[in-house]
Amino acid sequence: MTEMVFGTAPVRVGEPVLPRWWRTIDKWTLSCVFILFGVGLLLGLAASPPLAEKNGFADLFHYVKRQAAFGAVGLVVMIAITMMDPARVRRMAVIGFAGALLALMLLPFFGTDFGKGATRWFSLGFASVQPSEFLKPAFVVTSAWLMAAGLEIGGPPGRLYSFLMASLVVILLALQPDFGQASLILFAWGVMYFVSGAPLTLLLGIAGLVVAGGTFAYHNSEHFARRIDGFLNPAIDPTTQIGYATNAIREGGFFGVGVGEGTVKWSLPDAHTDFIIAVAAEEYGLVLVMVIIALYATITVRSLWRLLKERDPFIRLAGTGLACAFGIQAFINMGVAVRLLPAKGMTLPFVSYGGSSVIASGIALGALLAFTRTRPQGEIGDILIRRGR
């Protein structure tokens, strides 16, 4: 009966690694990732030349070539991780989380803000690194491990440990300040906490603490208050990034103004990163925007659907957290561009320019694809016996 509900993957003794990987991987999700990266390069061809010209590069496609190189690394890393078993992914995530957390602690002393008002990067001269991007997937997998351990008979208080870990990360991110990434971390943790069986009343209490923290930040952080005030102001300043973005989306209409005919990329400072969806909407119209939304929705929904068949608590929790974090990050980025949400400074995964973003996205999707691979589930009694050991 359990096999009828959950299904199993046939075990083929002696099957080579690559054929087994191709047979068990979610090909739809994998294809969507590659298409998203291709769309990102296409939009980079339009959005990056103005920035290259402004910064004095003779090659107008300087940033597109860099993005192609970063993306190649990210995709190779993603494929490598998809071939790992969940236990190895978990071990790598724990080590990665420790390293990213240490880097986050060192940011106030060695980081830079590049004139953006928030210290989020380490400058290496030839490139920059944003630790919070790499922290997200590692945090999700590590938190899932702790929560799953807490579900075992005689296990540690994993939920409490994960809550303390999430609180520490959120505080460090808020000090940068980076309230967008802090919100994303809290959201991913809250989803996993809910899936692990947390009572709704406790989640409501945590939501109340988040509201209280937001109120405190509004009254004590000029950076945070300025963004909230700008969002609540009914009048849009046409000379701000939001003003440029909303005007570009309006001008694009259904089919866009034409390839290379857009103007927002010449006036919008972050046209190649946080507001690249505005470039897509202006030049290619609502049609391409809907395609992009469909790609993100396909990755998120298919991953969650495949995880419904998973019996291992750790895999189910980690996969759910990664899928929801990926989907909500895309929603936040596009929501900011159309003024549904306050400005967050968050990239569009695999589409926005940025080495840290595309490589970290490759790590996150690699882990998600590793968790959603079809595998024999075994008898439910075997899992209960393992928990009782």
Coordinates of C-alpha atoms in Angstrom, one line a residue:
M1 CA 0.0 0.0 0.0
T2 CA 2.8 2.4 0.9
E3 CA 4.4 1.9 -2.5
M4 CA 1.1 2.8 -4.2
V5 CA 1.1 6.1 -2.3
F6 CA 4.8 7.1 -2.4
G7 CA 6.3 5.0 -5.2
T8 CA 9.8 3.6 -5.4
A9 CA 12.6 3.8 -7.8
P10 CA 13.8 0.4 -9.2
V11 CA 17.3 -0.5 -8.0
R12 CA 19.6 -1.5 -10.9
V13 CA 22.6 -3.3 -9.6
G14 CA 25.9 -2.2 -11.1
E15 CA 24.3 0.7 -13.0
P16 CA 26.9 3.4 -14.0
V17 CA 26.8 6.7 -12.1
L18 CA 25.8 9.0 -15.1
P19 CA 22.9 6.8 -16.3
R20 CA 21.6 6.5 -12.8
W21 CA 22.0 10.2 -12.2
W22 CA 20.1 11.0 -15.5
R23 CA 17.3 8.5 -14.7
T24 CA 16.7 9.9 -11.2
I25 CA 17.2 13.6 -11.6
D26 CA 14.3 16.0 -12.1
K27 CA 14.9 16.9 -15.7
W28 CA 12.2 19.6 -15.8
T29 CA 13.7 21.5 -13.0
L30 CA 17.2 21.1 -14.4
S31 CA 16.0 22.4 -17.8
C32 CA 14.3 25.4 -16.2
V33 CA 17.6 26.3 -14.4
F34 CA 19.5 26.3 -17.7
I35 CA 16.8 28.3 -19.4
L36 CA 16.8 30.9 -16.6
F37 CA 20.6 31.3 -17.0
G38 CA 20.2 31.7 -20.7
V39 CA 17.6 34.4 -20.2
G40 CA 20.0 36.1 -17.8
L41 CA 22.7 36.2 -20.4
L42 CA 20.2 37.5 -23.0
L43 CA 19.1 40.3 -20.7
G44 CA 22.7 41.0 -19.7
L45 CA 23.5 41.8 -23.4
A46 CA 21.0 44.6 -23.1
A47 CA 21.6 45.8 -19.6
S48 CA 25.4 45.6 -19.2
P49 CA 26.9 47.7 -22.0
P50 CA 25.8 51.1 -20.4
L51 CA 27.6 50.0 -17.2
A52 CA 30.7 48.9 -19.0
E53 CA 30.8 52.2 -20.9
K54 CA 30.3 54.2 -17.7
N55 CA 33.1 52.3 -15.9
G56 CA 35.5 52.9 -18.9
F57 CA 35.7 49.3 -20.3
A58 CA 36.5 49.2 -24.0
D59 CA 34.6 45.9 -24.3
L60 CA 30.9 46.8 -23.9
F61 CA 30.1 43.1 -23.1
H62 CA 32.7 43.0 -20.3
Y63 CA 30.1 42.2 -17.6
V64 CA 28.2 39.7 -19.9
K65 CA 31.5 37.7 -20.3
R66 CA 32.1 37.8 -16.5
Q67 CA 28.6 36.6 -15.9
A68 CA 29.0 33.8 -18.4
A69 CA 32.2 32.7 -16.6
F70 CA 30.6 32.9 -13.1
G71 CA 27.5 31.1 -14.4
A72 CA 29.7 28.3 -15.9
V73 CA 31.2 27.8 -12.4
G74 CA 27.8 27.9 -10.8
L75 CA 26.3 25.3 -13.1
V76 CA 29.3 23.0 -12.9
V77 CA 29.1 23.2 -9.1
M78 CA 25.3 22.5 -9.3
I79 CA 25.7 19.4 -11.4
A80 CA 28.5 18.1 -9.1
I81 CA 26.3 18.5 -6.0
T82 CA 23.3 16.8 -7.7
M83 CA 25.4 13.7 -7.9
M84 CA 26.0 13.6 -4.2
D85 CA 24.0 11.6 -1.7
P86 CA 22.0 13.6 0.9
A87 CA 24.4 12.7 3.8
R88 CA 27.4 14.2 1.9
V89 CA 25.3 17.3 1.0
R90 CA 24.5 17.7 4.7
R91 CA 28.1 17.4 5.8
M92 CA 29.2 20.0 3.2
A93 CA 26.4 22.3 4.3
V94 CA 27.4 22.2 7.9
I95 CA 31.0 23.1 7.0
G96 CA 29.9 25.7 4.6
F97 CA 27.6 27.3 7.2
A98 CA 30.4 27.5 9.7
G99 CA 32.7 29.2 7.1
A100 CA 29.9 31.6 5.9
L101 CA 29.0 32.5 9.5
L102 CA 32.6 33.4 10.3
A103 CA 32.8 35.5 7.2
L104 CA 29.6 37.3 8.2
M105 CA 31.1 38.1 11.6
L106 CA 34.2 39.5 9.9
L107 CA 32.3 41.8 7.6
P108 CA 32.1 44.8 10.0
F109 CA 35.9 44.8 10.2
F110 CA 37.0 43.9 6.7
G111 CA 34.0 44.4 4.5
T112 CA 33.0 47.2 2.2
D113 CA 29.7 48.8 1.1
F114 CA 30.7 50.0 -2.4
G115 CA 28.8 53.2 -1.6
K116 CA 25.5 51.4 -1.2
G117 CA 25.1 52.1 2.6
A118 CA 25.3 48.5 3.7
T119 CA 28.5 46.5 4.4
R120 CA 27.8 43.2 2.6
W121 CA 30.8 42.4 0.6
F122 CA 34.5 41.5 0.8
S123 CA 36.5 43.2 -2.0
L124 CA 39.1 41.0 -3.5
G125 CA 40.3 43.6 -6.1
F126 CA 39.4 41.5 -9.1
A127 CA 36.0 40.5 -7.7
S128 CA 33.8 40.8 -4.6
V129 CA 32.2 38.1 -2.4
Q130 CA 28.9 38.4 -0.6
P131 CA 28.9 35.9 2.3
S132 CA 25.1 36.1 2.9
E133 CA 24.5 34.5 -0.5
F134 CA 26.4 31.4 0.4
L135 CA 25.0 31.4 3.9
K136 CA 21.4 30.9 2.8
P137 CA 21.6 27.3 1.4
A138 CA 24.0 26.2 4.1
F139 CA 21.8 27.6 6.8
V140 CA 18.7 25.9 5.4
V141 CA 20.3 22.5 5.2
T142 CA 21.9 22.8 8.6
S143 CA 18.6 23.9 10.2
A144 CA 16.8 21.0 8.5
W145 CA 19.4 18.6 10.0
L146 CA 18.9 20.0 13.5
M147 CA 15.1 19.9 13.2
A148 CA 15.1 16.3 11.8
A149 CA 17.4 15.2 14.7
G150 CA 15.0 16.7 17.1
L151 CA 12.2 14.5 15.7
E152 CA 14.0 11.3 16.6
I153 CA 13.2 9.5 19.9
G154 CA 15.7 10.7 22.5
G155 CA 17.1 13.3 20.0
P156 CA 18.4 16.7 20.9
P157 CA 16.2 19.9 21.1
G158 CA 16.9 20.5 17.4
R159 CA 14.1 23.1 16.9
L160 CA 15.5 25.2 19.7
Y161 CA 19.0 25.0 18.4
S162 CA 17.8 25.9 14.9
F163 CA 15.9 28.9 16.3
L164 CA 19.0 30.2 18.2
M165 CA 21.0 29.7 15.0
A166 CA 18.4 31.6 13.0
S167 CA 18.3 34.4 15.5
L168 CA 22.1 34.8 15.4
V169 CA 22.1 35.0 11.6
V170 CA 19.3 37.5 11.5
I171 CA 21.0 39.8 14.0
L172 CA 24.3 39.7 12.0
L173 CA 22.4 40.4 8.8
A174 CA 20.5 43.3 10.4
L175 CA 23.7 44.9 11.6
Q176 CA 25.0 45.2 8.0
P177 CA 22.1 46.3 7.4
D178 CA 20.6 43.6 5.1
F179 CA 16.9 43.2 6.1
G180 CA 16.0 41.6 2.8
Q181 CA 18.3 38.6 3.4
A182 CA 17.3 38.5 7.1
S183 CA 13.7 38.3 6.1
L184 CA 14.5 35.5 3.6
I185 CA 16.3 33.5 6.3
L186 CA 13.4 33.9 8.7
F187 CA 10.9 32.9 6.0
A188 CA 12.8 29.7 5.1
W189 CA 13.3 28.8 8.8
G190 CA 9.6 29.4 9.5
V191 CA 8.5 27.2 6.6
M192 CA 10.7 24.3 7.8
Y193 CA 9.6 24.8 11.4
F194 CA 5.9 24.6 10.3
V195 CA 6.6 21.5 8.1
S196 CA 8.3 19.8 11.1
G197 CA 5.1 20.0 13.1
A198 CA 5.4 23.2 15.1
P199 CA 2.2 24.5 16.7
L200 CA 0.5 27.4 14.9
T201 CA 0.3 29.4 18.2
L202 CA 4.1 29.3 18.5
L203 CA 4.5 30.4 14.9
L204 CA 2.1 33.3 15.5
G205 CA 4.2 34.3 18.6
I206 CA 7.4 34.3 16.5
A207 CA 5.6 36.4 13.8
G208 CA 4.8 38.9 16.6
L209 CA 8.4 39.1 17.5
V210 CA 9.3 39.7 13.8
V211 CA 6.8 42.6 13.7
A212 CA 8.2 44.0 16.9
G213 CA 11.8 43.7 15.5
G214 CA 10.7 45.5 12.3
T215 CA 9.2 48.3 14.4
F216 CA 12.4 48.7 16.4
A217 CA 14.4 48.7 13.2
Y218 CA 12.2 51.4 11.6
H219 CA 12.8 53.7 14.6
N220 CA 16.5 53.0 14.9
S221 CA 17.8 52.4 11.4
E222 CA 17.8 55.3 8.9
H223 CA 18.5 52.9 6.1
F224 CA 15.4 50.7 7.0
A225 CA 13.2 53.7 7.7
R226 CA 14.1 55.4 4.4
R227 CA 13.1 52.3 2.4
I228 CA 9.8 51.9 4.3
D229 CA 8.9 55.5 3.9
G230 CA 9.6 55.5 0.2
F231 CA 7.4 52.4 -0.2
L232 CA 4.5 53.9 1.7
N233 CA 4.7 57.3 -0.1
P234 CA 1.9 57.2 -2.7
A235 CA 3.9 59.5 -5.0
I236 CA 6.8 57.9 -6.9
D237 CA 9.9 60.0 -7.5
P238 CA 10.7 59.4 -11.2
T239 CA 14.4 60.0 -10.6
T240 CA 14.7 57.0 -8.2
Q241 CA 15.4 53.4 -9.1
I242 CA 11.8 52.5 -8.4
G243 CA 10.6 55.4 -10.5
Y244 CA 12.7 54.3 -13.5
A245 CA 11.7 50.7 -13.1
T246 CA 8.0 51.3 -12.9
N247 CA 8.1 53.6 -15.9
A248 CA 10.1 51.0 -17.9
I249 CA 7.5 48.3 -17.1
R250 CA 4.7 50.6 -18.1
E251 CA 6.4 51.5 -21.4
G252 CA 7.1 47.8 -22.3
G253 CA 3.4 46.8 -22.4
F254 CA 2.6 43.4 -23.7
F255 CA 5.2 42.8 -26.3
G256 CA 7.9 45.3 -25.3
V257 CA 9.5 48.2 -27.2
G258 CA 11.9 45.9 -29.1
V259 CA 15.3 44.3 -28.6
G260 CA 17.9 47.0 -27.8
E261 CA 15.4 49.8 -27.9
G262 CA 14.9 50.2 -24.2
T263 CA 16.1 53.3 -22.3
V264 CA 15.9 52.3 -18.7
K265 CA 19.3 50.6 -18.8
W266 CA 21.0 54.0 -19.4
S267 CA 19.4 55.6 -16.3
L268 CA 18.9 52.8 -13.8
P269 CA 22.2 52.1 -11.8
D270 CA 21.2 48.5 -10.9
A271 CA 19.6 47.6 -14.2
H272 CA 21.9 44.6 -14.6
T273 CA 21.3 43.3 -11.0
D274 CA 18.4 44.0 -8.7
F275 CA 16.2 45.6 -11.4
I276 CA 16.9 43.4 -14.4
I277 CA 13.3 42.4 -14.6
A278 CA 12.6 46.0 -15.6
V279 CA 14.9 45.6 -18.6
A280 CA 13.0 42.4 -19.5
A281 CA 9.6 44.1 -19.2
E282 CA 10.6 47.2 -21.2
E283 CA 12.4 45.4 -24.2
Y284 CA 10.5 42.1 -24.3
G285 CA 7.2 43.0 -22.6
L286 CA 4.9 41.1 -20.4
V287 CA 5.4 38.0 -22.5
L288 CA 9.0 37.4 -21.3
V289 CA 8.1 38.4 -17.7
M290 CA 5.4 35.7 -17.7
V291 CA 7.9 33.1 -19.1
I292 CA 10.3 34.0 -16.3
I293 CA 7.6 33.7 -13.6
A294 CA 6.5 30.4 -15.1
L295 CA 10.1 29.1 -14.9
Y296 CA 10.5 30.0 -11.2
A297 CA 7.0 28.6 -10.4
T298 CA 7.9 25.3 -12.2
I299 CA 11.1 24.8 -10.2
T300 CA 9.4 25.6 -6.9
V301 CA 6.2 23.6 -7.4
R302 CA 7.8 20.6 -9.0
S303 CA 10.4 20.4 -6.2
L304 CA 7.7 20.6 -3.5
W305 CA 5.6 18.0 -5.4
R306 CA 8.5 15.5 -5.5
L307 CA 9.2 16.1 -1.8
L308 CA 5.7 15.0 -0.9
K309 CA 6.8 11.4 -1.8
E310 CA 9.9 11.7 0.5
R311 CA 9.8 9.9 3.8
D312 CA 13.1 11.0 5.3
P313 CA 12.4 14.0 7.5
F314 CA 15.8 15.7 6.9
I315 CA 15.4 15.5 3.1
R316 CA 11.8 16.7 3.2
L317 CA 12.6 19.6 5.5
A318 CA 15.8 20.7 3.7
G319 CA 14.2 20.4 0.2
T320 CA 11.2 22.4 1.3
G321 CA 13.3 25.1 2.8
L322 CA 15.5 25.4 -0.3
A323 CA 12.5 25.4 -2.7
C324 CA 10.6 28.0 -0.8
A325 CA 13.6 30.3 -0.3
F326 CA 14.4 30.1 -4.0
G327 CA 10.8 30.9 -5.0
I328 CA 10.3 33.7 -2.5
Q329 CA 13.6 35.4 -3.5
A330 CA 12.4 35.6 -7.1
F331 CA 9.0 36.9 -5.9
I332 CA 10.6 39.6 -3.7
N333 CA 12.9 40.7 -6.5
M334 CA 10.1 41.1 -9.0
G335 CA 7.7 42.5 -6.3
V336 CA 10.1 45.3 -5.5
A337 CA 10.3 46.3 -9.2
V338 CA 6.5 46.7 -9.5
R339 CA 6.4 48.3 -6.0
L340 CA 4.5 45.5 -4.3
L341 CA 7.3 45.4 -1.7
P342 CA 9.9 47.8 -0.2
A343 CA 13.3 47.9 -1.9
K344 CA 15.4 45.0 -0.6
G345 CA 18.6 44.8 -2.7
M346 CA 17.9 41.2 -3.6
T347 CA 19.0 39.6 -6.9
L348 CA 16.9 37.5 -9.3
P349 CA 18.5 34.0 -9.1
F350 CA 20.4 32.9 -12.2
V351 CA 19.2 36.0 -14.1
S352 CA 20.8 39.0 -12.3
Y353 CA 24.5 39.8 -12.7
G354 CA 26.7 38.8 -9.8
G355 CA 29.2 36.0 -9.2
S356 CA 28.2 35.4 -5.6
S357 CA 24.5 35.2 -6.5
V358 CA 24.8 32.8 -9.5
I359 CA 27.3 30.5 -7.8
A360 CA 25.3 30.4 -4.5
S361 CA 22.2 29.8 -6.5
G362 CA 24.0 26.9 -8.2
I363 CA 24.8 25.5 -4.8
A364 CA 21.2 25.8 -3.6
L365 CA 19.7 24.3 -6.7
G366 CA 22.3 21.5 -6.7
A367 CA 21.3 20.6 -3.2
L368 CA 17.6 20.8 -4.0
L369 CA 18.0 18.6 -7.1
A370 CA 20.1 16.1 -5.0
F371 CA 17.2 15.9 -2.5
T372 CA 14.5 15.5 -5.1
R373 CA 16.2 12.7 -7.0
T374 CA 14.0 9.6 -7.3
R375 CA 15.3 7.0 -4.7
P376 CA 13.9 3.9 -3.1
Q377 CA 11.9 4.9 0.0
G378 CA 12.0 1.6 1.8
E379 CA 9.2 0.5 4.2
I380 CA 7.8 3.0 6.6
G381 CA 8.5 0.6 9.5
D382 CA 12.2 0.7 8.7
I383 CA 12.3 4.5 9.2
L384 CA 10.4 4.2 12.5
I385 CA 12.9 1.5 13.7
R386 CA 15.9 3.8 12.7
R387 CA 14.4 6.6 14.8
G388 CA 14.0 4.4 17.8
R389 CA 17.7 3.4 17.8

